[in-house]
Tab-separated table of C-alpha atoms in Angstrom:
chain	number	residue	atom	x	y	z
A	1	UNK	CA	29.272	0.153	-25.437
A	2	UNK	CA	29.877	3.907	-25.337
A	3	UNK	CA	31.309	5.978	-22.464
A	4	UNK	CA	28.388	8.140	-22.316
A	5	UNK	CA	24.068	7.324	-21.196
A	6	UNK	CA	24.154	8.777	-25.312
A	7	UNK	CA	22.320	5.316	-25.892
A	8	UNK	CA	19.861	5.901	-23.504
A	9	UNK	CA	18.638	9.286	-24.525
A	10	UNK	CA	17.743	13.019	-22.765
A	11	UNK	CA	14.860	11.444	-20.544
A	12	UNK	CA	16.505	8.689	-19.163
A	13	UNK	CA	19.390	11.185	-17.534
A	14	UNK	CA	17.111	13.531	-16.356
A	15	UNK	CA	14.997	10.272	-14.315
A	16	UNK	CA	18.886	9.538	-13.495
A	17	UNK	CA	18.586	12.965	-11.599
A	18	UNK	CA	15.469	12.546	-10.466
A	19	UNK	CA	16.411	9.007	-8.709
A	20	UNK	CA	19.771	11.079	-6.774
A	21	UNK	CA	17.553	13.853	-5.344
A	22	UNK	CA	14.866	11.210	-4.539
A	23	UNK	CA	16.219	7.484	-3.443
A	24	UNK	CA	19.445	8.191	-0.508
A	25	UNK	CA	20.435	4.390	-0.459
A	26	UNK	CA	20.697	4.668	-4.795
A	27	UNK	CA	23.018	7.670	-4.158
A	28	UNK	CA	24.820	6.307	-1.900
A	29	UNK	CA	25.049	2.678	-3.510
A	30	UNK	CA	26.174	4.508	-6.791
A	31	UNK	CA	28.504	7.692	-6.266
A	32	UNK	CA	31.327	6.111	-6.175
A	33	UNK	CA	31.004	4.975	-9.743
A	34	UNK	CA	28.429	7.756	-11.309
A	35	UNK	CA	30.852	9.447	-13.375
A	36	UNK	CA	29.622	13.076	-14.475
A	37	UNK	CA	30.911	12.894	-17.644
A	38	UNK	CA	28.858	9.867	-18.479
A	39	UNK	CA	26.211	12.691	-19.357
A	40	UNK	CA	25.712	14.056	-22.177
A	41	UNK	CA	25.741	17.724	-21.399
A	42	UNK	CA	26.851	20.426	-19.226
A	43	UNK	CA	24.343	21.298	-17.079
A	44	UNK	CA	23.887	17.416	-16.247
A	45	UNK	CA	27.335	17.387	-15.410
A	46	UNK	CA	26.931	20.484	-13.230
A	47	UNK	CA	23.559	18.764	-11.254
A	48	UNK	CA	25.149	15.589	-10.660
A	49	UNK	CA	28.681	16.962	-9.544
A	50	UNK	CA	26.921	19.219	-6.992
A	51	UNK	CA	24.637	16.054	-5.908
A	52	UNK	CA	27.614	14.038	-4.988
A	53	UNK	CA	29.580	16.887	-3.332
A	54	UNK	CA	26.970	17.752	-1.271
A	55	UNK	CA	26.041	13.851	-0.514
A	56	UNK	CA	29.905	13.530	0.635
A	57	UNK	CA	29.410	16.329	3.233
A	58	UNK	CA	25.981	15.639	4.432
A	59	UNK	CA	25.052	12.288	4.043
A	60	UNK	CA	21.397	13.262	2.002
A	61	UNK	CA	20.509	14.964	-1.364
A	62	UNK	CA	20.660	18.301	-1.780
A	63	UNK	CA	17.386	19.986	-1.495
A	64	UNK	CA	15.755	22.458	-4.461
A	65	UNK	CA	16.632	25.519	-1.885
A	66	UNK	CA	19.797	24.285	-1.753
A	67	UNK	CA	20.506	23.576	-6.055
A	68	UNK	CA	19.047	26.912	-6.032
A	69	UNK	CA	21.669	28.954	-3.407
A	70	UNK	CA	24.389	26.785	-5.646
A	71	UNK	CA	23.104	27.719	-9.170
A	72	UNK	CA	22.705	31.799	-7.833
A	73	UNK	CA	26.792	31.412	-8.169
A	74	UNK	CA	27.261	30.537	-11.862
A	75	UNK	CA	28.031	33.319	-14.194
A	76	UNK	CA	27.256	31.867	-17.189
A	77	UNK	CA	23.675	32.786	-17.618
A	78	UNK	CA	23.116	30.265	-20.478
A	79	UNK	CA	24.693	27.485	-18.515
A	80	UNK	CA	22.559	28.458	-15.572
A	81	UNK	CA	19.090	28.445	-17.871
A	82	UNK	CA	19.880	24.801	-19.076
A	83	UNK	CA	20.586	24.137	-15.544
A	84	UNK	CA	17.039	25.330	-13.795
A	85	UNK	CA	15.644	24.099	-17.041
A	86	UNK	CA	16.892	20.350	-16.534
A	87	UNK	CA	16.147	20.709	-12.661
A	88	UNK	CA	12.539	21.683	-13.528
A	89	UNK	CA	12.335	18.447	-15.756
A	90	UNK	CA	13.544	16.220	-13.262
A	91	UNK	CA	11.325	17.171	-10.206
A	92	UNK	CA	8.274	16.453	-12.607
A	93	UNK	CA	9.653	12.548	-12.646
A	94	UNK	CA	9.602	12.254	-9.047
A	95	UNK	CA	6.278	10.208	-9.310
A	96	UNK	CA	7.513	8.029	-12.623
A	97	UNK	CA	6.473	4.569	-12.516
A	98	UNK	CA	9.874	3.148	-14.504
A	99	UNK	CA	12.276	4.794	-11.729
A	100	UNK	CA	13.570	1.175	-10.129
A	101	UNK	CA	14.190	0.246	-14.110
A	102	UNK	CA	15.655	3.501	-14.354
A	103	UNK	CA	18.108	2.895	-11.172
A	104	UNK	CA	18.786	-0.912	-12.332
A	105	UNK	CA	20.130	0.482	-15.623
A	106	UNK	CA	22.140	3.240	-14.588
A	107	UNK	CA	23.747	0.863	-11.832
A	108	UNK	CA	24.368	-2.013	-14.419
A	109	UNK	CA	25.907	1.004	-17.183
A	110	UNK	CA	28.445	2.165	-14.208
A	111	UNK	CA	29.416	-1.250	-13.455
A	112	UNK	CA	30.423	-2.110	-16.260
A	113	UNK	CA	32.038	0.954	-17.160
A	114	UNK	CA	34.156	0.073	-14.103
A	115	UNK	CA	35.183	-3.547	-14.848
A	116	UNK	CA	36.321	-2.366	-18.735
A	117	UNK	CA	38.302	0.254	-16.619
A	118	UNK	CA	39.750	-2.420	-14.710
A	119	UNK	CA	40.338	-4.646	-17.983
A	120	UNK	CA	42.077	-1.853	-19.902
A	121	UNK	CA	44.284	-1.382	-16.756
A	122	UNK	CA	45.362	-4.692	-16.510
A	123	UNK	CA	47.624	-4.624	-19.622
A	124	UNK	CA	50.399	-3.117	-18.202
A	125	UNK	CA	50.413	-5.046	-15.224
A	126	UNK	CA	49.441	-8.456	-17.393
A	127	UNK	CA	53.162	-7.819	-18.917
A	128	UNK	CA	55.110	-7.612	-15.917
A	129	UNK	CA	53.197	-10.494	-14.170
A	130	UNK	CA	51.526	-8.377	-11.547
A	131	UNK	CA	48.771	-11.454	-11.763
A	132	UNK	CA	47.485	-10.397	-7.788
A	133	UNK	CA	47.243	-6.818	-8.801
A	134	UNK	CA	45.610	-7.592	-11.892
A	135	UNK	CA	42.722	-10.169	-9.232
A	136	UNK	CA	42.543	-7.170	-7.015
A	137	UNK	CA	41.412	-4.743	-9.544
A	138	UNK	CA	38.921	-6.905	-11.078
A	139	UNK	CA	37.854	-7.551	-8.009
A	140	UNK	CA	37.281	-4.401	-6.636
A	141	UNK	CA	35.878	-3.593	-9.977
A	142	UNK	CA	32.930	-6.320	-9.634
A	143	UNK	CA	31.895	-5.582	-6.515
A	144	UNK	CA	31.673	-1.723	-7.311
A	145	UNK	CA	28.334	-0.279	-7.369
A	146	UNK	CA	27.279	-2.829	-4.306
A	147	UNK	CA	24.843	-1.941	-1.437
A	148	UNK	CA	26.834	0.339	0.849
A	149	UNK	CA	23.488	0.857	2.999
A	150	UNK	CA	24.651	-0.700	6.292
A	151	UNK	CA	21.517	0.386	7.760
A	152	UNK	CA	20.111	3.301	9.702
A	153	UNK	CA	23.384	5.615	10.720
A	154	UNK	CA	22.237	6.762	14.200
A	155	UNK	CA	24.040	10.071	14.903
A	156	UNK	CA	24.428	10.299	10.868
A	157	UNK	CA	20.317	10.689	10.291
A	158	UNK	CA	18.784	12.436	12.597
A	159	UNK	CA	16.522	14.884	10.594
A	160	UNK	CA	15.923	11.336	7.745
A	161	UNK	CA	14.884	9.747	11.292
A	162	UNK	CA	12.280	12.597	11.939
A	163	UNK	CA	11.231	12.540	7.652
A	164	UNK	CA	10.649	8.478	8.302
A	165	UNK	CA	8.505	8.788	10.897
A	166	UNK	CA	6.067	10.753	9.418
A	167	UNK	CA	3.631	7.907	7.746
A	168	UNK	CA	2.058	8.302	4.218
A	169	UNK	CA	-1.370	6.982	5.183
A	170	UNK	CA	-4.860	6.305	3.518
A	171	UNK	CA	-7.929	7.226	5.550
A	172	UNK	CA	-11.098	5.098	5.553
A	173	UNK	CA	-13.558	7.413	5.419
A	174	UNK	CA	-14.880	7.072	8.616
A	175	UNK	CA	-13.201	9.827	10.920
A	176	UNK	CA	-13.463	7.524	14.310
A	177	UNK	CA	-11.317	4.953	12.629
A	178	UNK	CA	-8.762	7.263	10.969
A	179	UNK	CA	-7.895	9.680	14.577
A	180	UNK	CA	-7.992	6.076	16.344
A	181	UNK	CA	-5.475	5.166	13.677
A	182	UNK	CA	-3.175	8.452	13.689
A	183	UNK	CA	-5.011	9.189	10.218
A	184	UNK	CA	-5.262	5.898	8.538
A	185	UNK	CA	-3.423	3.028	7.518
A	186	UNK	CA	0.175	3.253	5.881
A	187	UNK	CA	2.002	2.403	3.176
A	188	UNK	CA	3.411	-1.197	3.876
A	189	UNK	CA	0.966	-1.574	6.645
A	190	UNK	CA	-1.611	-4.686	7.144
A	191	UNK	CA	-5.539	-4.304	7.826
A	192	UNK	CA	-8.104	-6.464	8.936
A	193	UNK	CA	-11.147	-6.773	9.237
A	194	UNK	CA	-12.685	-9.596	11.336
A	195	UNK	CA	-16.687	-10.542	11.294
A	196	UNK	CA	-18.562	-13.918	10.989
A	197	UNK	CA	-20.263	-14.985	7.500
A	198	UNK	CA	-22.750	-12.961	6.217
A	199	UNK	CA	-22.361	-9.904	8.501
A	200	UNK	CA	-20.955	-7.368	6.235
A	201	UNK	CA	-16.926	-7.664	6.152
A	202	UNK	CA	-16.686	-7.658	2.663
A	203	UNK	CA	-19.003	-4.090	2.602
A	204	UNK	CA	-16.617	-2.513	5.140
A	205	UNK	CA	-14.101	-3.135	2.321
A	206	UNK	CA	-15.917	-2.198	-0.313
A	207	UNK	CA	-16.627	1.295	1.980
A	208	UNK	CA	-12.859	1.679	2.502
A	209	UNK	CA	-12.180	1.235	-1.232
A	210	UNK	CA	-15.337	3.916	-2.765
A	211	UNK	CA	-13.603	6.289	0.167
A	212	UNK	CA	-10.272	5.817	-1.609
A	213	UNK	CA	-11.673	6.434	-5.233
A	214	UNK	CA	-13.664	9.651	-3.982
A	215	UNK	CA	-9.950	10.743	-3.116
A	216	UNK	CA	-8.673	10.495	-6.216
A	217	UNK	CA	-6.508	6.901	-5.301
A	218	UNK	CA	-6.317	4.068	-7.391
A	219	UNK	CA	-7.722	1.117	-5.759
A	220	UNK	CA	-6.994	-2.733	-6.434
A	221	UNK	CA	-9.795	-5.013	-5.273
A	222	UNK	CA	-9.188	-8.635	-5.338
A	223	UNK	CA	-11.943	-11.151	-4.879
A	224	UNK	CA	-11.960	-14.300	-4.488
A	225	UNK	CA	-15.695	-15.245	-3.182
A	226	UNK	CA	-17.685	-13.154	-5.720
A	227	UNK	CA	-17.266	-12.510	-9.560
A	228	UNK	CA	-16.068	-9.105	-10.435
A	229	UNK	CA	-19.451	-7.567	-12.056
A	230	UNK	CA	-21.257	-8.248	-8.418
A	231	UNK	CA	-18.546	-6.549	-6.736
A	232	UNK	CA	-18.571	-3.919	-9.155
A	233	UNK	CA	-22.531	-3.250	-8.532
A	234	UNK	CA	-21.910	-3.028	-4.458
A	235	UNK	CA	-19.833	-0.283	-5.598
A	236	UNK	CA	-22.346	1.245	-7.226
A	237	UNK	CA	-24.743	0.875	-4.856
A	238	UNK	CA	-21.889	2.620	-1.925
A	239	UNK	CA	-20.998	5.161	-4.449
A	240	UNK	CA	-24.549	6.704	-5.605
A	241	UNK	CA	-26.295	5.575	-2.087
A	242	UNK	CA	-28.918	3.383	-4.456
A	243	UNK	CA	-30.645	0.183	-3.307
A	244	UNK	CA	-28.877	-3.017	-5.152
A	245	UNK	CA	-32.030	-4.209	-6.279
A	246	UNK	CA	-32.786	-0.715	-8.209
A	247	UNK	CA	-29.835	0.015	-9.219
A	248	UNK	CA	-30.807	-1.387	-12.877
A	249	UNK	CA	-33.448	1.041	-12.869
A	250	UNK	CA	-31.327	4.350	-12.306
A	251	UNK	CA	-28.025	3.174	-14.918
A	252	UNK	CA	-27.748	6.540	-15.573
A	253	UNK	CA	-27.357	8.382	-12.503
A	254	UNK	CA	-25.111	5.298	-11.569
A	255	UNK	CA	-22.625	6.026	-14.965
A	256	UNK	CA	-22.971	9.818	-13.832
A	257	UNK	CA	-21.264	8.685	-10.448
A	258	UNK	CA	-18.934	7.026	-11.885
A	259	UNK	CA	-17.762	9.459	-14.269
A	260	UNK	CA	-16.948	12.004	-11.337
A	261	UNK	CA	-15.074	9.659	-9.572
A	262	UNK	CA	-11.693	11.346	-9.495
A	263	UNK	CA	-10.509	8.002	-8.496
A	264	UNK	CA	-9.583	4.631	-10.379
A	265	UNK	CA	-11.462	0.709	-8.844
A	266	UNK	CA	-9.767	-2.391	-11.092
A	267	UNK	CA	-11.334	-5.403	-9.692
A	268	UNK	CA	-9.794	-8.994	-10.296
A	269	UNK	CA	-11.635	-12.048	-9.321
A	270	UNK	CA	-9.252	-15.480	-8.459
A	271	UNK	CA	-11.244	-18.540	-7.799
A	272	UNK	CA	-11.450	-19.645	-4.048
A	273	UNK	CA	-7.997	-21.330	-3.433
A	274	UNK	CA	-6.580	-20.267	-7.114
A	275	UNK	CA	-4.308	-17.484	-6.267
A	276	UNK	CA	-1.543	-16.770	-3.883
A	277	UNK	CA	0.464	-13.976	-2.833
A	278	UNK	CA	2.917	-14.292	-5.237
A	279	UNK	CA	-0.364	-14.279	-7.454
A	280	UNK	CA	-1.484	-10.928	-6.679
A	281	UNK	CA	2.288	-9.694	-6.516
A	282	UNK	CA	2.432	-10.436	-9.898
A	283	UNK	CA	-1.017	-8.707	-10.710
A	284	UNK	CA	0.180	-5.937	-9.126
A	285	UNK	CA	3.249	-5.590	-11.251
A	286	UNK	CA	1.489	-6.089	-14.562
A	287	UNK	CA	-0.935	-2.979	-13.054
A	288	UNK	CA	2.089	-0.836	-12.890
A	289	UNK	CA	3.814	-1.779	-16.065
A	290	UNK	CA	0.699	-0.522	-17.942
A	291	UNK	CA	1.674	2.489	-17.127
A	292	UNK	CA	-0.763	2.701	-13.214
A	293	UNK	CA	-0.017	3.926	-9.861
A	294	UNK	CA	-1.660	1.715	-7.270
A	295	UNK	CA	-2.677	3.508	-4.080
A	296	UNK	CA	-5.119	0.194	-2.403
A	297	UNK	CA	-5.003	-3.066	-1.998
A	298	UNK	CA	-7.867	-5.034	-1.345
A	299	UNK	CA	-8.073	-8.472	-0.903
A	300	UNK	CA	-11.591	-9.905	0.204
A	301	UNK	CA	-10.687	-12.003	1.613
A	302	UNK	CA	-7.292	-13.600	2.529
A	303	UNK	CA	-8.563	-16.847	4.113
A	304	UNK	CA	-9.410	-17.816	0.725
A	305	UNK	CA	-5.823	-17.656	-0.755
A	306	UNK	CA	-3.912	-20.437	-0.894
A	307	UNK	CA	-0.513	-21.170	0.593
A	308	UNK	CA	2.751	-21.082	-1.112
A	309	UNK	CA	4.776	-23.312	1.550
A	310	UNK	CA	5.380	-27.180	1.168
A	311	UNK	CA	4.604	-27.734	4.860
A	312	UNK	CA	1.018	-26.537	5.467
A	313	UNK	CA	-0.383	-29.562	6.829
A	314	UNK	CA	-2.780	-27.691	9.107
A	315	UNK	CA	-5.084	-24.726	7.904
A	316	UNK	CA	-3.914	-22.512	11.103
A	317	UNK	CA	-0.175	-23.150	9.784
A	318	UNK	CA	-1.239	-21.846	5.738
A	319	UNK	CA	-2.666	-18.988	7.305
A	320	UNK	CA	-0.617	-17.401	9.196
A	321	UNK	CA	2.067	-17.897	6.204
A	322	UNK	CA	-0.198	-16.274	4.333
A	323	UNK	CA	-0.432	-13.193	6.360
A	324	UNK	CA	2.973	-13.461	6.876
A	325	UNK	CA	3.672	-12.866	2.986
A	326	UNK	CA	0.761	-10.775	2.945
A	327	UNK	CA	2.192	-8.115	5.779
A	328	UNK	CA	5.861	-8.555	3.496
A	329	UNK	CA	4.251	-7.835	0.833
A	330	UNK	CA	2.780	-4.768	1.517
A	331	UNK	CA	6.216	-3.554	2.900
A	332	UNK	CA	7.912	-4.946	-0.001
A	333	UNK	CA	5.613	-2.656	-2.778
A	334	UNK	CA	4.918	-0.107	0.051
A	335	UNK	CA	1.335	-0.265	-0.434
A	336	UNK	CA	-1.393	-0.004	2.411
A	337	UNK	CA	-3.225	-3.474	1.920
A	338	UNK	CA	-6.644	-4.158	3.702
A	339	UNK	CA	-8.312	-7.853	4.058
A	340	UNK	CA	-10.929	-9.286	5.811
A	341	UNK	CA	-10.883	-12.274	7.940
A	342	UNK	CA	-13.712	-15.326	8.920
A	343	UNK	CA	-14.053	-15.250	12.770
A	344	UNK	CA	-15.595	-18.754	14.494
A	345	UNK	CA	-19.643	-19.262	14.543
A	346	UNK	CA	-19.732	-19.122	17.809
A	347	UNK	CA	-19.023	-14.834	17.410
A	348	UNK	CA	-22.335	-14.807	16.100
A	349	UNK	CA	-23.547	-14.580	19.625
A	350	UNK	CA	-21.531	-12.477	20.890
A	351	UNK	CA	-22.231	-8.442	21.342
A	352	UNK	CA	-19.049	-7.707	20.941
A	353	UNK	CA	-15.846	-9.644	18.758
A	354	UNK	CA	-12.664	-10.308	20.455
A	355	UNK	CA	-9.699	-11.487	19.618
A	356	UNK	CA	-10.220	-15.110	20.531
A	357	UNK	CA	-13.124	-15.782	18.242
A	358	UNK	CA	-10.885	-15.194	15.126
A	359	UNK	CA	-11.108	-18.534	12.833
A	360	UNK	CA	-8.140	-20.942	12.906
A	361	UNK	CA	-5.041	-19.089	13.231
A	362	UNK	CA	-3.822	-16.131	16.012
A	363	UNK	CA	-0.635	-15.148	13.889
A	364	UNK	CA	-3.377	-13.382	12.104
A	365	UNK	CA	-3.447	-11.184	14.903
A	366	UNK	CA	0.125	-10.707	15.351
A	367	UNK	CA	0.916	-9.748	12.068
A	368	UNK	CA	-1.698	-7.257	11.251
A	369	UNK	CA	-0.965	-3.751	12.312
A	370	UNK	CA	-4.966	-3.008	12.375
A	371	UNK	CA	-7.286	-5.372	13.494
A	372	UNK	CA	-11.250	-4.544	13.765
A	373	UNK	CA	-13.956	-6.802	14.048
A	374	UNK	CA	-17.930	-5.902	13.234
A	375	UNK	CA	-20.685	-8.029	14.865
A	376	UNK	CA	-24.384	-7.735	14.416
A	377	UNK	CA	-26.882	-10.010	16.275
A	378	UNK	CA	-29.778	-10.625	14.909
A	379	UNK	CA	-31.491	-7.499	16.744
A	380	UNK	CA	-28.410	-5.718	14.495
A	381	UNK	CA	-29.675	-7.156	10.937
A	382	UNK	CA	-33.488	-5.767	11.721
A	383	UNK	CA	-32.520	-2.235	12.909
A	384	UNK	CA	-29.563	-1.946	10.912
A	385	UNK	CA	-27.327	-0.931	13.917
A	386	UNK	CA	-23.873	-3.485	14.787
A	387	UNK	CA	-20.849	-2.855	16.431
A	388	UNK	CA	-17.250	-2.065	15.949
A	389	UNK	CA	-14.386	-3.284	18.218
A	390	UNK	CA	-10.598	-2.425	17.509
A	391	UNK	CA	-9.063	-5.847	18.464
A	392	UNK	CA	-5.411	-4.207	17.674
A	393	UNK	CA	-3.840	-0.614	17.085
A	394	UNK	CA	-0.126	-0.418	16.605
A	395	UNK	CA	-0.728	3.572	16.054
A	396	UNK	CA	-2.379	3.906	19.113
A	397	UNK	CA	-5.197	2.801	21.938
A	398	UNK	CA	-7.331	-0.626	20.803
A	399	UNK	CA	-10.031	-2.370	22.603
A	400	UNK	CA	-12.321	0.358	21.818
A	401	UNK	CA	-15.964	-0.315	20.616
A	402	UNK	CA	-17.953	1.830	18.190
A	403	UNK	CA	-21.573	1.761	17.692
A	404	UNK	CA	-22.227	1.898	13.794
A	405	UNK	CA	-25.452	1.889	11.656
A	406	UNK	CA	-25.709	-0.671	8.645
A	407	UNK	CA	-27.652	0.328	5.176
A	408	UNK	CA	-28.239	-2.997	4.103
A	409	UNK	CA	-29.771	-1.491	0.750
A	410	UNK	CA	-27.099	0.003	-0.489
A	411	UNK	CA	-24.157	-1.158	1.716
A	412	UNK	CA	-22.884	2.559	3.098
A	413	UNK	CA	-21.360	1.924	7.044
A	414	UNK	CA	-21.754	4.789	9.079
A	415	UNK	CA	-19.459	4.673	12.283
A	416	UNK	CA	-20.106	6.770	15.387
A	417	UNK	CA	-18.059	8.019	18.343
A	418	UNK	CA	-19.233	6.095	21.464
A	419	UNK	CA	-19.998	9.291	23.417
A	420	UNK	CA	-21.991	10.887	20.921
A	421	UNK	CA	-24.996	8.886	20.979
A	422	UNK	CA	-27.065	10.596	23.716
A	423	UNK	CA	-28.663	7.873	26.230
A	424	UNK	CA	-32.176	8.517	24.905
A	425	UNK	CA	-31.363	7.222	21.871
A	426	UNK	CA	-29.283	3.996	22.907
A	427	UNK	CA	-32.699	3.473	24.833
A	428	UNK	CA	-34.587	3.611	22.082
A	429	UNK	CA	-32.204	1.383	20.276
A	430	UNK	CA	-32.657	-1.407	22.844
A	431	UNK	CA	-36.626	-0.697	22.702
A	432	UNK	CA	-36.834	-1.322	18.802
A	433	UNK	CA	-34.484	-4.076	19.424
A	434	UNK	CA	-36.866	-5.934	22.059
A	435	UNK	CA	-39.403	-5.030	20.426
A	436	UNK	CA	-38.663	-7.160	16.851
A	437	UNK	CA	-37.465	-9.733	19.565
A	438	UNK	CA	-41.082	-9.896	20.848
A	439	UNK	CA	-42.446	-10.070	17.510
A	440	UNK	CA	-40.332	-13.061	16.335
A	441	UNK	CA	-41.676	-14.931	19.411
A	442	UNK	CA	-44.912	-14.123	18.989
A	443	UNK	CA	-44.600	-15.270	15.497
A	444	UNK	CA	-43.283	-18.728	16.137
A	445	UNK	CA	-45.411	-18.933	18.470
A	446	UNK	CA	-48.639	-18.897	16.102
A	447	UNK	CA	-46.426	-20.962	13.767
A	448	UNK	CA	-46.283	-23.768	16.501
A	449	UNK	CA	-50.436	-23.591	17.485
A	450	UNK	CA	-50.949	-23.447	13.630
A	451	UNK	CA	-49.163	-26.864	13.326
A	452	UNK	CA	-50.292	-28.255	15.921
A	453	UNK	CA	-54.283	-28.086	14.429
């Protein structure tokens, strides 16, 4: 093995670079055995020198106005070219998918630099005997390059404490939802969405994933109830704002759509009970090693996964281990993830969804961070109107309800503050309402005298 990341070539030093200014707990994990002269030339040297000095004083990476006070020193004007030159190249990896293979290399390189070290070391002391010293530096030579991060250093990381804080989130579209949410859900956060059968749960997803694509995201829907073509035409019909049913008719304007999308939608379809987390981990990973970013996840809906434990005798135990993985697993690939959830029959009735008419299991509940539920009465499915209930808001206030207004053509959820429908209209919602109540009767009713001749 040589001395030098030679072997691994120009590109892989650079993302080397790009991993110190980027990932603290690699730096840290790794300075003590990143030797400078393991690259290849100068101005690499220069970079990663400077990186650790300033890491030893301040406890972070150096940032660009910082390389660039330090480089304003060097009198060498070719030395300080190749310098900004390499510094330019590894900002512009700062978004590589192959940095964690990147970091697992370099880490694996050191080590073992450091235990042939400590082999070549232990001649001397092999002659004379020294058989503890000789233990000790092997020792200390495998357990080099270990996790040093102890956790968060309190007085240490105040400004990284302030940086943290700030969350990367993904809006839904719908403006109500997002400043209810502190401007969507995070990366490594948990969503639900809670509605009986048939309502529209898996359209609210669909909503939250075309919002995503019109931003320019990549979005990962899962489904496990419907095949991947049918789920593919309700995003059509959310996209372009066309009826499903003549959506075959207008192909064109839909592939016009489509082609604008500055966004990516891969939908995967797992038979009901045929996939688990670990599953769609593992989907997710193939994703990225093709070479794509994921921004979504979607799964409609999680009920429907099965459970990876030996001990799920009861259906209220599998899911809430399922939810359980599903919450770690969003923290684990720091992805926001979305799902929907089945609440009891009995919800149908109800004007408004709480918390106790979720199906089978509360540790749903508790280990969501965003929990919403949508019900529609059957006054809802002929006017098109429902209603929208935060059940749970870690970012901020919850048991809020918000009219909405249901396009049952073409699947588009439009969500409205609750004090900006004026009164005259909520009035006139409850009019149409009773009045397709009083039709229905009157309909049976004629039913029933017709039968009875």
């Amino acid at each position: 093995m040589s001395d030098k990341f030679t072997e691994f070539g120009y590109t892989f030093q650079i993302k080397i670079i790009t991993s110190l200014f980027k990932d603290r707990a690699f730096l840290q994990q790794i300075i003590d055995i990143l030797n400078e002269d393991y690259f290849e030339n100068e101005a690499n040297q220069y970079i990663v020198s400077t990186i650790k000095k300033y890491f030893m004083e301040y406890k972070s990476s150096p940032t660009a106005e910082v390389m660039k006070g330090e480089i304003s020193g060097i009198t060498d004007a070719s030395l300080r070219e190749s310098i900004v030159s390499n510094l330019k190249e590894a900002y512009k990896h700062l978004d590589a998918a192959d940095l964690d293979y990147i970091k697992e290399k370099t880490i694996d390189f050191c080590k073992n630099q450091e235990i042939k070290k400590a082999i070549l070391g232990s001649v001397e002391l092999l002659k004379i005997g020294k058989y503890d010293a000789i233990k000790t530096k092997i020792d200390s030579a495998m357990t080099a390059g270990g996790d040093r991060n102890i956790g968060h250093e309190y007085a240490e990381q105040v400004s990284e404490r302030y940086e943290l804080a700030v969350r990367n989130v993904l809006r839904t579209g719908w403006n109500e939802i997002d400043n209810l949410m502190d401007g969507g859900l995070g990366q490594g956060e948990l969503g639900v969405v809670v509605a009986p059968a048939g309502i529209g749960k898996s359209f609210l997803l669909v909503n939250i994933g075309a919002a995503a694509a019109k931003a320019g995201l990549n979005v990962l829907h899962y489904t496990l109830e419907l095949n991947e073509a049918y789920v593919g035409l309700r995003y059509d019909s959310v996209l372009t704002g066309i009826a499903n049913q003549d959506l075959k008719y207008n192909v064109d304007e839909v592939k016009k759509v489509v082609e604008d999308l500055s966004g990516n939608i891969t939908i995967k379809y797992y038979p009901t009970k045929g996939a688990t987390i670990n599953t769609i981990a593992s989907h997710i990973e193939k994703y990225k090693i093709l070479g794509k970013k994921p921004d979504l996840v979607l799964i409609d809906y999680a009920d429907l996964l099965r459970g990876t434990g030996l001990n799920n005798r009861e259906l209220r135990h599998e899911l809430g281990n399922i939810y359980e993985e599903m919450r770690g697993m969003a923290g684990e690939l720091d992805l926001p993830v979305w799902t929907a959830s089945q609440a009891n029959r009995s919800a149908l009735n109800e004007d408004v969804i709480q918390a106790d008419k979720i199906a089978e299991s509360y540790s749903k509940i508790m280990t969501a961070d965003f929990v919403m539920s949508l019900s529609r009465k059957i006054e809802d499915k002929a006017n098109g109107t429902g209603r929208i209930h935060v059940i749970k808001n870690r970012f901020g206030p919850d048991g809020i309800t918000y009219p909405s207004k249901i396009n049952t053509n073409n699947g588009n959820f439009e969500i409205f503050d609750q004090h900006s429908i004026q009164g005259k209209d909520l009035q006139q919602g409850m009019d149409d309402s009773e009045n397709t109540i009083r039709k229905m009767l009157k309909q049976k009713m004629e039913e029933l005298n017709t039968n009875q001749k």
